[in-house]
Coordinates of C-alpha atoms in Angstrom, one line a residue:
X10 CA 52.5 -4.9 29.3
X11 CA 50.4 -2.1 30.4
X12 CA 48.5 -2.0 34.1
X13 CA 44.7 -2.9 31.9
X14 CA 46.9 -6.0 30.3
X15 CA 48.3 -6.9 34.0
X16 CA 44.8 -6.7 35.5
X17 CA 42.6 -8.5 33.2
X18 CA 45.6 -11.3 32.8
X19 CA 45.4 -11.9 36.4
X20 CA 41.5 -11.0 37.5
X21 CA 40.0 -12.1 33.9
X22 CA 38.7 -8.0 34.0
X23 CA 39.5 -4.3 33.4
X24 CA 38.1 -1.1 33.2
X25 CA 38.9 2.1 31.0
X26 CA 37.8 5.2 32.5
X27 CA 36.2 8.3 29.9
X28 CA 36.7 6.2 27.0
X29 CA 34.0 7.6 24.7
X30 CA 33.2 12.0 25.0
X31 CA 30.3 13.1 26.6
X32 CA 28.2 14.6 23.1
X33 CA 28.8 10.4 21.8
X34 CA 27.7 9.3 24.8
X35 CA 24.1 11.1 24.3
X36 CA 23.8 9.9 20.6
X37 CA 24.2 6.3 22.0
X38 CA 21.4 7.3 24.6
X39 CA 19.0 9.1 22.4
X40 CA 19.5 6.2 19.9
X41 CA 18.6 3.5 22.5
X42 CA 15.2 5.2 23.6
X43 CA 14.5 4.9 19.3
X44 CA 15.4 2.0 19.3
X45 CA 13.3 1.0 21.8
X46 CA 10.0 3.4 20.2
X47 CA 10.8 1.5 16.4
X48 CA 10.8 -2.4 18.6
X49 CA 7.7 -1.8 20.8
X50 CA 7.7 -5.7 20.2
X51 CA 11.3 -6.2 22.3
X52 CA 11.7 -5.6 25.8
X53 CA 14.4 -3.4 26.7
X54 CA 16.7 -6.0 27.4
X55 CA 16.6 -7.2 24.1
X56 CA 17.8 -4.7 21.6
X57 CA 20.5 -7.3 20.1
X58 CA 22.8 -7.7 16.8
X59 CA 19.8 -8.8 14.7
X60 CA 19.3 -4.8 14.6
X61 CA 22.6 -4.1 14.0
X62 CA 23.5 -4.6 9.7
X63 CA 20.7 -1.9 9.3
X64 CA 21.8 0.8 11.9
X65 CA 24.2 3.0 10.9
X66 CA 24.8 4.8 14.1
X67 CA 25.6 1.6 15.5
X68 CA 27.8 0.2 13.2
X69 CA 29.6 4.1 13.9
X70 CA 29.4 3.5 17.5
X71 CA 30.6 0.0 17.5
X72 CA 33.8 1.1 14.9
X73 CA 35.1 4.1 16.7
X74 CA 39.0 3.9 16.9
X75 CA 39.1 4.5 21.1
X76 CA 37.3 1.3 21.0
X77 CA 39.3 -0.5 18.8
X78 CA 42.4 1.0 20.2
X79 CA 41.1 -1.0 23.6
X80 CA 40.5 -4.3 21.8
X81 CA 43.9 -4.2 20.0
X82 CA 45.4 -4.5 23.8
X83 CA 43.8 -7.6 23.9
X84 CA 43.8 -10.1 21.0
X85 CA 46.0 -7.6 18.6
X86 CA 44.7 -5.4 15.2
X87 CA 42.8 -8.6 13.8
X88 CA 39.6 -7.5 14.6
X89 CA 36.2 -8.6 14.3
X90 CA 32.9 -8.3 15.6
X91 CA 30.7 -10.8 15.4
X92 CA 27.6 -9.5 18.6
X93 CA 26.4 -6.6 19.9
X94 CA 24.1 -5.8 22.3
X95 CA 22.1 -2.8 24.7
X96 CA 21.6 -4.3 27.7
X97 CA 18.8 -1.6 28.8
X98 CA 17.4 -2.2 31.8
X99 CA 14.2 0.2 32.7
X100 CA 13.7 1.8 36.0
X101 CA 11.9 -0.4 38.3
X102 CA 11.3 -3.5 36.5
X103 CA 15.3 -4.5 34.3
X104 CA 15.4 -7.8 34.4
X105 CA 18.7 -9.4 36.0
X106 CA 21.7 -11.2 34.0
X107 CA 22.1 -14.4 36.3
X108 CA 25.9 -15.8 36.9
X109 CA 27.1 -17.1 33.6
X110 CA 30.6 -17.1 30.9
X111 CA 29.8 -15.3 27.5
X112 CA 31.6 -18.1 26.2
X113 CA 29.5 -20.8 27.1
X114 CA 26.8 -18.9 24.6
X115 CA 29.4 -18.6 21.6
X116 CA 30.2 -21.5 19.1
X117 CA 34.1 -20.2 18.5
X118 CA 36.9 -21.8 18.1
X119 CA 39.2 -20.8 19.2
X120 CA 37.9 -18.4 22.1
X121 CA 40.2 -15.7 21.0
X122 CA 37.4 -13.1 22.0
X123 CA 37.3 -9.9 24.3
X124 CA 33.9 -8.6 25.4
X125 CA 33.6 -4.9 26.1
X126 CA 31.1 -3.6 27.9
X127 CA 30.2 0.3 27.2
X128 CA 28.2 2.4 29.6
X129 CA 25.6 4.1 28.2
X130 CA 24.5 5.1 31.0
X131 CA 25.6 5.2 34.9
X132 CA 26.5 1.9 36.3
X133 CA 25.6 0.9 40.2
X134 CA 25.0 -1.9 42.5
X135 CA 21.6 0.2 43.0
X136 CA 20.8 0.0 39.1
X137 CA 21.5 -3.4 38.0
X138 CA 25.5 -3.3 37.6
X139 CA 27.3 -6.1 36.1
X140 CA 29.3 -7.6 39.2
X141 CA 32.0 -9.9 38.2
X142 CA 33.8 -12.8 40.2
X143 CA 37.0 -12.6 40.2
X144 CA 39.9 -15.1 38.7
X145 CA 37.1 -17.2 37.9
X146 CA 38.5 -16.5 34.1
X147 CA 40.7 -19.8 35.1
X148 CA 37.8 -21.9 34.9
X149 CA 37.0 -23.7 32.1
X150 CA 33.8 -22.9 29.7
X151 CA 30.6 -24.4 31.7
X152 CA 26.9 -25.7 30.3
X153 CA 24.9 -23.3 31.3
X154 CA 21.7 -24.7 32.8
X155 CA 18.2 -23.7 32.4
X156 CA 16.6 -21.2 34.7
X157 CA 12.9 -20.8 33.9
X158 CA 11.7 -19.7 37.7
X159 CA 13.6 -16.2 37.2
X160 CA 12.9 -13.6 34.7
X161 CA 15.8 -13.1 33.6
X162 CA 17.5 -11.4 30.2
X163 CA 19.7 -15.2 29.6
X164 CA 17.0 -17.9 31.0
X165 CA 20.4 -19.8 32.5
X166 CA 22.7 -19.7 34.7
X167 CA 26.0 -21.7 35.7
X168 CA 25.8 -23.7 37.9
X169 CA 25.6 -23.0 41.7
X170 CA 29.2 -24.8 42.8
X171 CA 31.3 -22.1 40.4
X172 CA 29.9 -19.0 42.2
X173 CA 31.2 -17.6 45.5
X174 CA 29.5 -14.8 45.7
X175 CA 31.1 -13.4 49.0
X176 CA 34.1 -12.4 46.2
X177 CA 31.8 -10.5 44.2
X178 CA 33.0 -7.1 42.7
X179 CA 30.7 -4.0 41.3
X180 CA 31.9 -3.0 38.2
X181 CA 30.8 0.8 39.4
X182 CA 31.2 2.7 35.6
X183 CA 30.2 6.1 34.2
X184 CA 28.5 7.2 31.4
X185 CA 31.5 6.4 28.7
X186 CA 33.3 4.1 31.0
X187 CA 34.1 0.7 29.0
X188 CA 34.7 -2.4 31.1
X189 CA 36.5 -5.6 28.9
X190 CA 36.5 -9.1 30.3
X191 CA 37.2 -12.4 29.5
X192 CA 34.9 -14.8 27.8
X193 CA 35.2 -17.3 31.1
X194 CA 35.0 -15.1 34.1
X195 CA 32.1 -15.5 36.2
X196 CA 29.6 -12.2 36.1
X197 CA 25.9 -11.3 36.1
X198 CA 23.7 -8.6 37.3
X199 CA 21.1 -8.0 39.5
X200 CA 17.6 -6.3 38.5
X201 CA 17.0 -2.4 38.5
X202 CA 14.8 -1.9 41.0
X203 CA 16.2 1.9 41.0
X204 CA 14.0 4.6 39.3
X205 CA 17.8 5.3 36.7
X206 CA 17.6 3.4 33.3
X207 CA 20.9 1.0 33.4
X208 CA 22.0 0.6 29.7
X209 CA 25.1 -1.0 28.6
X210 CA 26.3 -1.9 25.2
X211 CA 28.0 -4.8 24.5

């Protein structure tokens, strides 16, 4: 079992460092800020897999062997993807993820899934960073509830007795970084308030 396996077995999370090269990297940049210009009528946030069957970079992107090499670690060469998503939050006003478990969104069974997480761009507590809770990958799938007095990318959140946020850890990730975690474990992100674009890609 290698050290990634060990960690995300036992924390419910793991992070590859320099994953994807640098030249990539600026495709998937450039191609978010089109994105963006072609779906005036999304917020950044937004850019999700309804875009994706008609987007060949991102079908390229989303296919690349290092990134299937990763998920093969996790639930073996049986892969397939079934969401994808640029989490791009704009300087000053990205919207926050609130506390939640992918899986709680997802009608599979079974819940043999892996979400990776790919840094488009620099990741930071300052920018909006995904921050993860621990071991909470133990927990069982929640309902998440309703949470219409935030602006938030989800609208929900779990519910307040499954997050301890004193245990809170900063997934801190370069540009080409990829973080994987579980479809339970407990994570979110604040807003960018920074004046750095934080874009992710799920």
């Amino acid at each position: 079992m290698t050290p990634h396996r060990k960690q995300y077995d036992h924390l419910g999370y793991t992070i590859f460092r320099n994953v994807l090269d640098a030249d990539l990297i600026k495709e998937a940049s450039d191609h978010v800020e089109w994105l963006a210009k072609k779906h005036p009528e999304l917020r950044p946030e937004e850019l999700g897999h309804f875009l994706v069957p008609d987007d060949p970079f991102w079908i390229r992107l989303v296919s690349d062997d290092r990134l299937l090499d990763i998920v093969e670690q996790f639930i073996g060469p049986n892969i397939a993807l079934f969401a994808s998503h640029y989490i791009n939050k704009p300087p000053f006003s990205g919207r926050p993820v609130l506390w939640h478990q992918d899986g709680s969104y997802w009608p599979l069974e079974p819940m043999d899934v892996v979400t990776l997480w790919l840094a488009v761009d620099a990741s930071t507590p300052e920018n909006g960073g995904m921050r993860v809770i621990p071991a909470t990958h133990r927990l069982d799938l929640q309902e998440m509830k309703s949470n219409p007095e935030v602006d938030s990318v989800l609208g929900s959140e779990i519910p307040v007795e499954f997050v301890d946020e004193s245990l809170a850890v900063d997934l801190v990730l370069g540009p080409g970084d990829v973080s994987v975690h579980n479809p339970t474990i407990v994570h979110g992100s604040s807003a960018n308030t920074s004046p750095n674009r934080r874009c992710g890609l799920t």
